[in-house]
Tab-separated table of C-alpha atoms in Angstrom:
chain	number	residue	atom	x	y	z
A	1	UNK	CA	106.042	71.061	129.173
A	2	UNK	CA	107.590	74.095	127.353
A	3	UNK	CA	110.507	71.844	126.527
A	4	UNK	CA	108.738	69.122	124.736
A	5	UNK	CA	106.769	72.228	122.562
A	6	UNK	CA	109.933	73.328	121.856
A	7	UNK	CA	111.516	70.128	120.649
A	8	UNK	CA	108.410	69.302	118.821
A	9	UNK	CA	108.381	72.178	116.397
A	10	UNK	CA	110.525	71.839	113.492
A	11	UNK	CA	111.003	74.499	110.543
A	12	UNK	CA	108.642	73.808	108.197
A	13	UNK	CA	109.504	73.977	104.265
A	14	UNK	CA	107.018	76.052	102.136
A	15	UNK	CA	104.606	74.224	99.892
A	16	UNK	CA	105.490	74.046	96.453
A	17	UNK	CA	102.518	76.151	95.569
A	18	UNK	CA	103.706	78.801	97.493
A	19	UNK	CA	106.987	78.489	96.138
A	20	UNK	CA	105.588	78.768	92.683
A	21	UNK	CA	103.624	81.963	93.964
A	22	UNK	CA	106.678	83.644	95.538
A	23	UNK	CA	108.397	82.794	91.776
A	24	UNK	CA	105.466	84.464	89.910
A	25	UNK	CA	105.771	87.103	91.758
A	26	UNK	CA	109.675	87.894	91.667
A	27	UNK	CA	108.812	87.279	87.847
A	28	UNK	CA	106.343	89.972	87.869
A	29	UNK	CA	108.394	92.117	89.408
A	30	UNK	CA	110.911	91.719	87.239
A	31	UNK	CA	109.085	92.187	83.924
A	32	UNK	CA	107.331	95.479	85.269
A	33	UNK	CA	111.233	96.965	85.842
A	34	UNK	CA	112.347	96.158	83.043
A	35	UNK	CA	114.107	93.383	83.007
A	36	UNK	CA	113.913	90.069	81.192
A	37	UNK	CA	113.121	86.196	82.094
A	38	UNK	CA	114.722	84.203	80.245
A	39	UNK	CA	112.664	80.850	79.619
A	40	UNK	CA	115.648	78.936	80.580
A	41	UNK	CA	119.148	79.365	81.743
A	42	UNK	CA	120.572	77.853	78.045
A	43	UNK	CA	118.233	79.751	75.921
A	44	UNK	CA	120.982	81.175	74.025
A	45	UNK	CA	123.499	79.410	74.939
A	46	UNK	CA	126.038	78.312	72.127
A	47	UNK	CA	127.759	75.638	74.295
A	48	UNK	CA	130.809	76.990	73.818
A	49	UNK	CA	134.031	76.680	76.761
A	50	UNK	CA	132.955	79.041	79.699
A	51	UNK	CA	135.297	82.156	80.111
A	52	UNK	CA	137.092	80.550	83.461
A	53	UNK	CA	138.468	78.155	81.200
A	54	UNK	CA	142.580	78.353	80.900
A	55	UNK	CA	144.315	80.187	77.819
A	56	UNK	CA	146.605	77.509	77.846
A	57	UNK	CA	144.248	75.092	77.352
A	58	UNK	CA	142.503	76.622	74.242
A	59	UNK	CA	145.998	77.737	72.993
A	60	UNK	CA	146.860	73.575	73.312
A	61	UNK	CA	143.257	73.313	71.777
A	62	UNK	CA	143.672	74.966	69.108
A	63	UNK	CA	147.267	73.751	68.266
A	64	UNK	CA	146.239	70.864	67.974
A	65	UNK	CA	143.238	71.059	65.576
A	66	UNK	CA	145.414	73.548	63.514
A	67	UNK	CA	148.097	70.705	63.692
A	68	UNK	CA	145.273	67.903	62.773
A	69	UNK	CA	144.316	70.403	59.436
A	70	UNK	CA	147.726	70.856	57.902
A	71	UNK	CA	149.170	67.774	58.806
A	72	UNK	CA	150.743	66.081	56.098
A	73	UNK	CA	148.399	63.900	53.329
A	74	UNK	CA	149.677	61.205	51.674
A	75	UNK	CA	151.974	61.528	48.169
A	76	UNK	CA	148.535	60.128	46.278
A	77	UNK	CA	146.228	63.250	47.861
A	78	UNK	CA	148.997	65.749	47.610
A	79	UNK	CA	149.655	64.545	43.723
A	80	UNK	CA	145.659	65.471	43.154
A	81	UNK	CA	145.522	68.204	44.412
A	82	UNK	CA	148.698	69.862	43.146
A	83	UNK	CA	146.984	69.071	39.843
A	84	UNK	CA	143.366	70.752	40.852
A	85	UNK	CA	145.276	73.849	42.456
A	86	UNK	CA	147.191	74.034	38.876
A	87	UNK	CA	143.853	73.436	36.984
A	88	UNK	CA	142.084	76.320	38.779
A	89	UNK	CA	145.086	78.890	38.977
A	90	UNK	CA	145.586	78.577	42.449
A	91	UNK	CA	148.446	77.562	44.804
A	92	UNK	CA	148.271	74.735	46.943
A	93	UNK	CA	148.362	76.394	49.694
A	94	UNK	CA	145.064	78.386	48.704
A	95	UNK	CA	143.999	75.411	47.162
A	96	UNK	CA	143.857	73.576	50.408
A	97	UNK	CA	142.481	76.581	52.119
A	98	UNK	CA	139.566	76.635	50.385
A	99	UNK	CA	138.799	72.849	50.871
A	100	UNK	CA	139.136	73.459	55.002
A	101	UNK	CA	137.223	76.583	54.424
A	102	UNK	CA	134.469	75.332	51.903
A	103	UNK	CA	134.139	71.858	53.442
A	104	UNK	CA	134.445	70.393	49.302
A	105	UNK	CA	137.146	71.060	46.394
A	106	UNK	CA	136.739	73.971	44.780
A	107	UNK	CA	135.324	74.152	41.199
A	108	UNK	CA	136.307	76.632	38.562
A	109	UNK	CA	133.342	78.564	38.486
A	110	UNK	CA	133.789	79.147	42.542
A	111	UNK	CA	137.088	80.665	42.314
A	112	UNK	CA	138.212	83.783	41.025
A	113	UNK	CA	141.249	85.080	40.012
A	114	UNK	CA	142.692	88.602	42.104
């Protein structure tokens, strides 16, 4: 008879209301040392690559989308702005620095001289 008790009884899993209470509690707890909850694990979180991610992966990464940005227009965009760059005083090189940088060409009132 002992055996069947035995095999009967099974561990049980706490009910979720418990659960909760056990949570509120630890919370509690928490908040009274000190410390604090965050509402949610990506409150904060700028989605960015973890830290265990490989250097040589960003370093590819990044090669590449410098690689993509300078890359080579065609003779029509480089023509346009050669003559911009001349227009405002700047090189092309700067020239094409600010449009990565600023998103939009550059107007003369934007750019100063040094």
């Amino acid at each position: 008879m002992a055996a069947s008790l035995i095999r009967k009884t099974k561990a049980r899993r706490p009910k979720r209301s418990l659960l909760a209470a056990e949570r509120a509690k630890r919370d509690l707890a928490a908040r009274e040392s000190g410390l604090v909850t965050p509402l949610s694990e990506w409150l904060g979180h700028n989605n960015g690559p973890s830290l265990l991610t490989p250097s040589a992966y960003l370093k590819y990464i990044w090669r590449k989308a410098y690689d993509a940005a300078w890359s080579e227009p065609n003779a029509d965009i480089v023509m346009h702005r050669m003559r911009r760059a001349a227009a405002l005083g700047l090189s092309y090189n700067d020239y094409v620095l600010e449009l990565l940088e600023r998103g939009g060409h550059p107007e003369p009132s934007a750019t100063r001289p040094a």
